[in-house]
JSON list of C-alpha atoms in Angstrom, two decimals:
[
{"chain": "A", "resi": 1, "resn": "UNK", "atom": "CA", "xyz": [110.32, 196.81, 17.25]},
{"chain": "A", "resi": 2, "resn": "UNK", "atom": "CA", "xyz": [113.50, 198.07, 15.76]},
{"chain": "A", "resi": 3, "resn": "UNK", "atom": "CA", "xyz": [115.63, 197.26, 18.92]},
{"chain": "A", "resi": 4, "resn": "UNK", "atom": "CA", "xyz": [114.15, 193.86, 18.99]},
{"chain": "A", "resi": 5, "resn": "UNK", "atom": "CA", "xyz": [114.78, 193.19, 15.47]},
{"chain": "A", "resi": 6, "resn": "UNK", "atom": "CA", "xyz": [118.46, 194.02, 15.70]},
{"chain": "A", "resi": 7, "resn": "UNK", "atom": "CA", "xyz": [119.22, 192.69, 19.58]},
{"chain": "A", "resi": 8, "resn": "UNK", "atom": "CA", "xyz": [117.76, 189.15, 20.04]},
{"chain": "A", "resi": 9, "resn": "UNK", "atom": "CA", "xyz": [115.77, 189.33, 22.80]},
{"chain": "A", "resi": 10, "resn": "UNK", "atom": "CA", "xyz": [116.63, 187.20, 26.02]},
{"chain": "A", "resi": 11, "resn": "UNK", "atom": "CA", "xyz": [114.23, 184.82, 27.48]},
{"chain": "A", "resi": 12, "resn": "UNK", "atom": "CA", "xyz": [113.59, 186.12, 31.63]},
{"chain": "A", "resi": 13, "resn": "UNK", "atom": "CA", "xyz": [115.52, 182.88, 32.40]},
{"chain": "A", "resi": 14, "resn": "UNK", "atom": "CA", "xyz": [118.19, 183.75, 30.76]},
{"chain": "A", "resi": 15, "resn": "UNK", "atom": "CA", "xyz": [118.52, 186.62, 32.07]},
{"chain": "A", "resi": 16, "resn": "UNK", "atom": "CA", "xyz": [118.10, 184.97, 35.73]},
{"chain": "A", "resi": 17, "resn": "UNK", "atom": "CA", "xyz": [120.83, 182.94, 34.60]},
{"chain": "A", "resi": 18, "resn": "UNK", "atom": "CA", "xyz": [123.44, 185.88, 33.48]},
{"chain": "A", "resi": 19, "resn": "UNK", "atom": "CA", "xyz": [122.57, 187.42, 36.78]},
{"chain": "A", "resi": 20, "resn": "UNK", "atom": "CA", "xyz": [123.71, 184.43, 38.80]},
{"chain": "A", "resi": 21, "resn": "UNK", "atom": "CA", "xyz": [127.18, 184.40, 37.08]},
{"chain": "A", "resi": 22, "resn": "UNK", "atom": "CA", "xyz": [127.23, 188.56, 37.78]},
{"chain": "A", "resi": 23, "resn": "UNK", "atom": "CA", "xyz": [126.43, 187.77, 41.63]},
{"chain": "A", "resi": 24, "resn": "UNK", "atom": "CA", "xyz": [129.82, 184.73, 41.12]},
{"chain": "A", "resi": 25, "resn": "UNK", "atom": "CA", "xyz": [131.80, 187.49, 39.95]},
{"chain": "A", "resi": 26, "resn": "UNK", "atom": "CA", "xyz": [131.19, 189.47, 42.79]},
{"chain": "A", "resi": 27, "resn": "UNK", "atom": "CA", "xyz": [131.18, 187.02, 45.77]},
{"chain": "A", "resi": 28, "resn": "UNK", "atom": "CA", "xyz": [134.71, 185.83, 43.89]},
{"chain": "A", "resi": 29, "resn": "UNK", "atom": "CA", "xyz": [136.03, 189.23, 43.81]},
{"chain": "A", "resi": 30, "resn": "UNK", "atom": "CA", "xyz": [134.27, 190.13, 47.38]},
{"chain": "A", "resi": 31, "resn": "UNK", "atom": "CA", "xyz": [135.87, 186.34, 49.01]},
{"chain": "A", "resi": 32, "resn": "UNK", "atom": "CA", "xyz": [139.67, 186.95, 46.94]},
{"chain": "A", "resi": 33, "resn": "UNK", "atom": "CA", "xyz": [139.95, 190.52, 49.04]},
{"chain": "A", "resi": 34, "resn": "UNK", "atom": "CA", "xyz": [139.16, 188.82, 52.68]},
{"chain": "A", "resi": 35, "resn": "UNK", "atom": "CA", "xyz": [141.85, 186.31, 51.76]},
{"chain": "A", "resi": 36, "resn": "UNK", "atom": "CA", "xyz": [143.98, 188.53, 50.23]},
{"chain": "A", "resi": 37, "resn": "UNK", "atom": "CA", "xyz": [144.27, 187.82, 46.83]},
{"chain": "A", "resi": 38, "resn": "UNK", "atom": "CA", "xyz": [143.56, 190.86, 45.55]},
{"chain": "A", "resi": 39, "resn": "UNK", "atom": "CA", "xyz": [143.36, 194.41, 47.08]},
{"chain": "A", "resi": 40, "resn": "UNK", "atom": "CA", "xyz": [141.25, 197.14, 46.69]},
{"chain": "A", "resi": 41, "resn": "UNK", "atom": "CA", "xyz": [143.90, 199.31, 44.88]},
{"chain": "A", "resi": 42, "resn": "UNK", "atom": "CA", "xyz": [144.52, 196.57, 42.10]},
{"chain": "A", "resi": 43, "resn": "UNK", "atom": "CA", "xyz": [140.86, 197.02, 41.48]},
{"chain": "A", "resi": 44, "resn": "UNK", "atom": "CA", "xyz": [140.00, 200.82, 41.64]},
{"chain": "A", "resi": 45, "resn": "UNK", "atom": "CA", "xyz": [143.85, 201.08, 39.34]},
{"chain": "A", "resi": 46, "resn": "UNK", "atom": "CA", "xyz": [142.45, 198.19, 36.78]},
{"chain": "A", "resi": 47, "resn": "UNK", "atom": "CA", "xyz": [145.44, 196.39, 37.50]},
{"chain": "A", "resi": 48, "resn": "UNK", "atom": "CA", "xyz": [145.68, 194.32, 33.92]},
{"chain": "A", "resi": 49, "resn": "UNK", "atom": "CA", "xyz": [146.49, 191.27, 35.96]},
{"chain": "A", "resi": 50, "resn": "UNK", "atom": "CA", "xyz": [143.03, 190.98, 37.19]},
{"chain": "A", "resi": 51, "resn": "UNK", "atom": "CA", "xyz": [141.17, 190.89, 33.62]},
{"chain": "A", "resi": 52, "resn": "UNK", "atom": "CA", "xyz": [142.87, 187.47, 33.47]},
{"chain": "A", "resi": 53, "resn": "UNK", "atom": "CA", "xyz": [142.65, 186.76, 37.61]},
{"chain": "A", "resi": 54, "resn": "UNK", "atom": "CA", "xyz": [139.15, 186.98, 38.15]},
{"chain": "A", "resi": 55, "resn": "UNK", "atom": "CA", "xyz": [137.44, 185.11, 35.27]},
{"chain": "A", "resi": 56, "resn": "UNK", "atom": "CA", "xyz": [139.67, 182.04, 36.68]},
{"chain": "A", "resi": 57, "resn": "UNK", "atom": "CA", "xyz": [139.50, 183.06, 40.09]},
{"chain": "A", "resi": 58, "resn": "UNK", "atom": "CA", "xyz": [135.34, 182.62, 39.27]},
{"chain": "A", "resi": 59, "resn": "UNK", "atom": "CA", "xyz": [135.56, 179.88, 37.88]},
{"chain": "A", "resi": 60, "resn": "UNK", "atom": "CA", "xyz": [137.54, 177.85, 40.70]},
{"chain": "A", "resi": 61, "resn": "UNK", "atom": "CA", "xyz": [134.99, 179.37, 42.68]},
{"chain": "A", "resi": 62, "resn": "UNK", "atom": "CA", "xyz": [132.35, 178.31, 40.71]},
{"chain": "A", "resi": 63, "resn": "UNK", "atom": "CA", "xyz": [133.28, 175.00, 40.47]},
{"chain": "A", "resi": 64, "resn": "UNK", "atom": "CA", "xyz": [134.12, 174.33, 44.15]},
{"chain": "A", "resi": 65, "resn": "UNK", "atom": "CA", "xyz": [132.83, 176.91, 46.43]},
{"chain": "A", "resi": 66, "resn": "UNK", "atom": "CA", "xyz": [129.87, 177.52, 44.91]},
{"chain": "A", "resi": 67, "resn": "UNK", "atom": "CA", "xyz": [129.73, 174.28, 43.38]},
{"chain": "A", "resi": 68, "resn": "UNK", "atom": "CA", "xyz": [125.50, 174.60, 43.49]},
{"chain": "A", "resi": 69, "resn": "UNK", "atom": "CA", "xyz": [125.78, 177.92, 41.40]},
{"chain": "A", "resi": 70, "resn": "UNK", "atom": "CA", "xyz": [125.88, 178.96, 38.07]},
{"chain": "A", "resi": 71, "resn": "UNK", "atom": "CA", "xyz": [128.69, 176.19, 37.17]},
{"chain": "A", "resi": 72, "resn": "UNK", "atom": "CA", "xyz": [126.63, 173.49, 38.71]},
{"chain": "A", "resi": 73, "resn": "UNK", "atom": "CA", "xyz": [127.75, 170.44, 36.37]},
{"chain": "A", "resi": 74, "resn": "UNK", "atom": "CA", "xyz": [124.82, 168.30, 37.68]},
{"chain": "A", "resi": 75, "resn": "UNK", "atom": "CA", "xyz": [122.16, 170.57, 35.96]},
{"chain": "A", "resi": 76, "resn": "UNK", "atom": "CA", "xyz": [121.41, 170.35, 32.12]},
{"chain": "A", "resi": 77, "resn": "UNK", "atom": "CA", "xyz": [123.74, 172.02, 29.83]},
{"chain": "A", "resi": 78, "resn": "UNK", "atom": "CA", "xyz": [121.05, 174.15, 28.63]},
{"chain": "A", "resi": 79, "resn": "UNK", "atom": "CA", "xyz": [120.32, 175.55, 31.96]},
{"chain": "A", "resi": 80, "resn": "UNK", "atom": "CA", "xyz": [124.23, 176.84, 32.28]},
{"chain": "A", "resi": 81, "resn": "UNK", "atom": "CA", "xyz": [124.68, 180.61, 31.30]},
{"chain": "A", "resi": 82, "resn": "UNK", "atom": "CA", "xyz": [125.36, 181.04, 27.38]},
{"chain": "A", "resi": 83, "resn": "UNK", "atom": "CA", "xyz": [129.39, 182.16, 28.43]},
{"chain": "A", "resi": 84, "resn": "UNK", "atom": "CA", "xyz": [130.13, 178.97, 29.89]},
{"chain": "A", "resi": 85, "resn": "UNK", "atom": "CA", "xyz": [127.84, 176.11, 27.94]},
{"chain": "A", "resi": 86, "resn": "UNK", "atom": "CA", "xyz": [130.83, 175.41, 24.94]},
{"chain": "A", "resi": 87, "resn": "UNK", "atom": "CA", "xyz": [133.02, 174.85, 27.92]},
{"chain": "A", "resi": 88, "resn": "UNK", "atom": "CA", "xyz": [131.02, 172.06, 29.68]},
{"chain": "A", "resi": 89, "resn": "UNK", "atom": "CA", "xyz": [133.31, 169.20, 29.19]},
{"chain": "A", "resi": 90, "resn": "UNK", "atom": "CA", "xyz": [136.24, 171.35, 29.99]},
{"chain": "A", "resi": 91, "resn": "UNK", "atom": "CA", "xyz": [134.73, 172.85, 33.58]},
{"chain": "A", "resi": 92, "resn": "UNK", "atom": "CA", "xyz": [134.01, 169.36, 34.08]},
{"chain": "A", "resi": 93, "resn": "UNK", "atom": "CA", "xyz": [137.77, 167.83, 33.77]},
{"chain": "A", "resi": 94, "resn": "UNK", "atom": "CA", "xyz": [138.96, 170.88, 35.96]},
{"chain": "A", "resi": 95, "resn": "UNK", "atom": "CA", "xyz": [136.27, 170.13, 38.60]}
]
């Protein structure tokens, strides 16, 4: 199809995959507003701070809260999500 010829189409693991860093993103943002971090006004005002905060914020996350998630170093590098696969090495010297 047209669509398919000009989008490549994502395999449904990949997909899985792009979810799980979504669902990071949100228990980051969700876990940063019980602590404090953030509040809900810097979100719903798209404070400028946070397009910088939160990406880190998941990654930290990612790395050592939900170290079996999405930025789980242990699995294959072609299992991690697309966004973060260049950056393998890297996630692992900050781990």
């Amino acid at each position: 199809s047209y669509v398919s010829a000009m989008v490549p189409v994502k395999s449904p693991r990949e997909y899985y995959v792009q979810q799980e860093v979504i669902v990071l993103f949100c228990e980051t943002v969700e876990r940063a507003l019980g602590f404090g971090y953030l509040t809900q006004d810097m979100i719903d005002d798209y404070e400028p701070a946070l397009m910088f905060t939160i990406p880190r914020l998941a990654i930290v996350c990612g790395l050592v809260v939900y170290a079996d998630g999405p930025l789980n170093l242990d699995r294959k590098v072609e299992d991690m999500s697309e966004l973060f696969r260049p950056f393998h090495t890297l996630l692992r010297k900050i781990r």
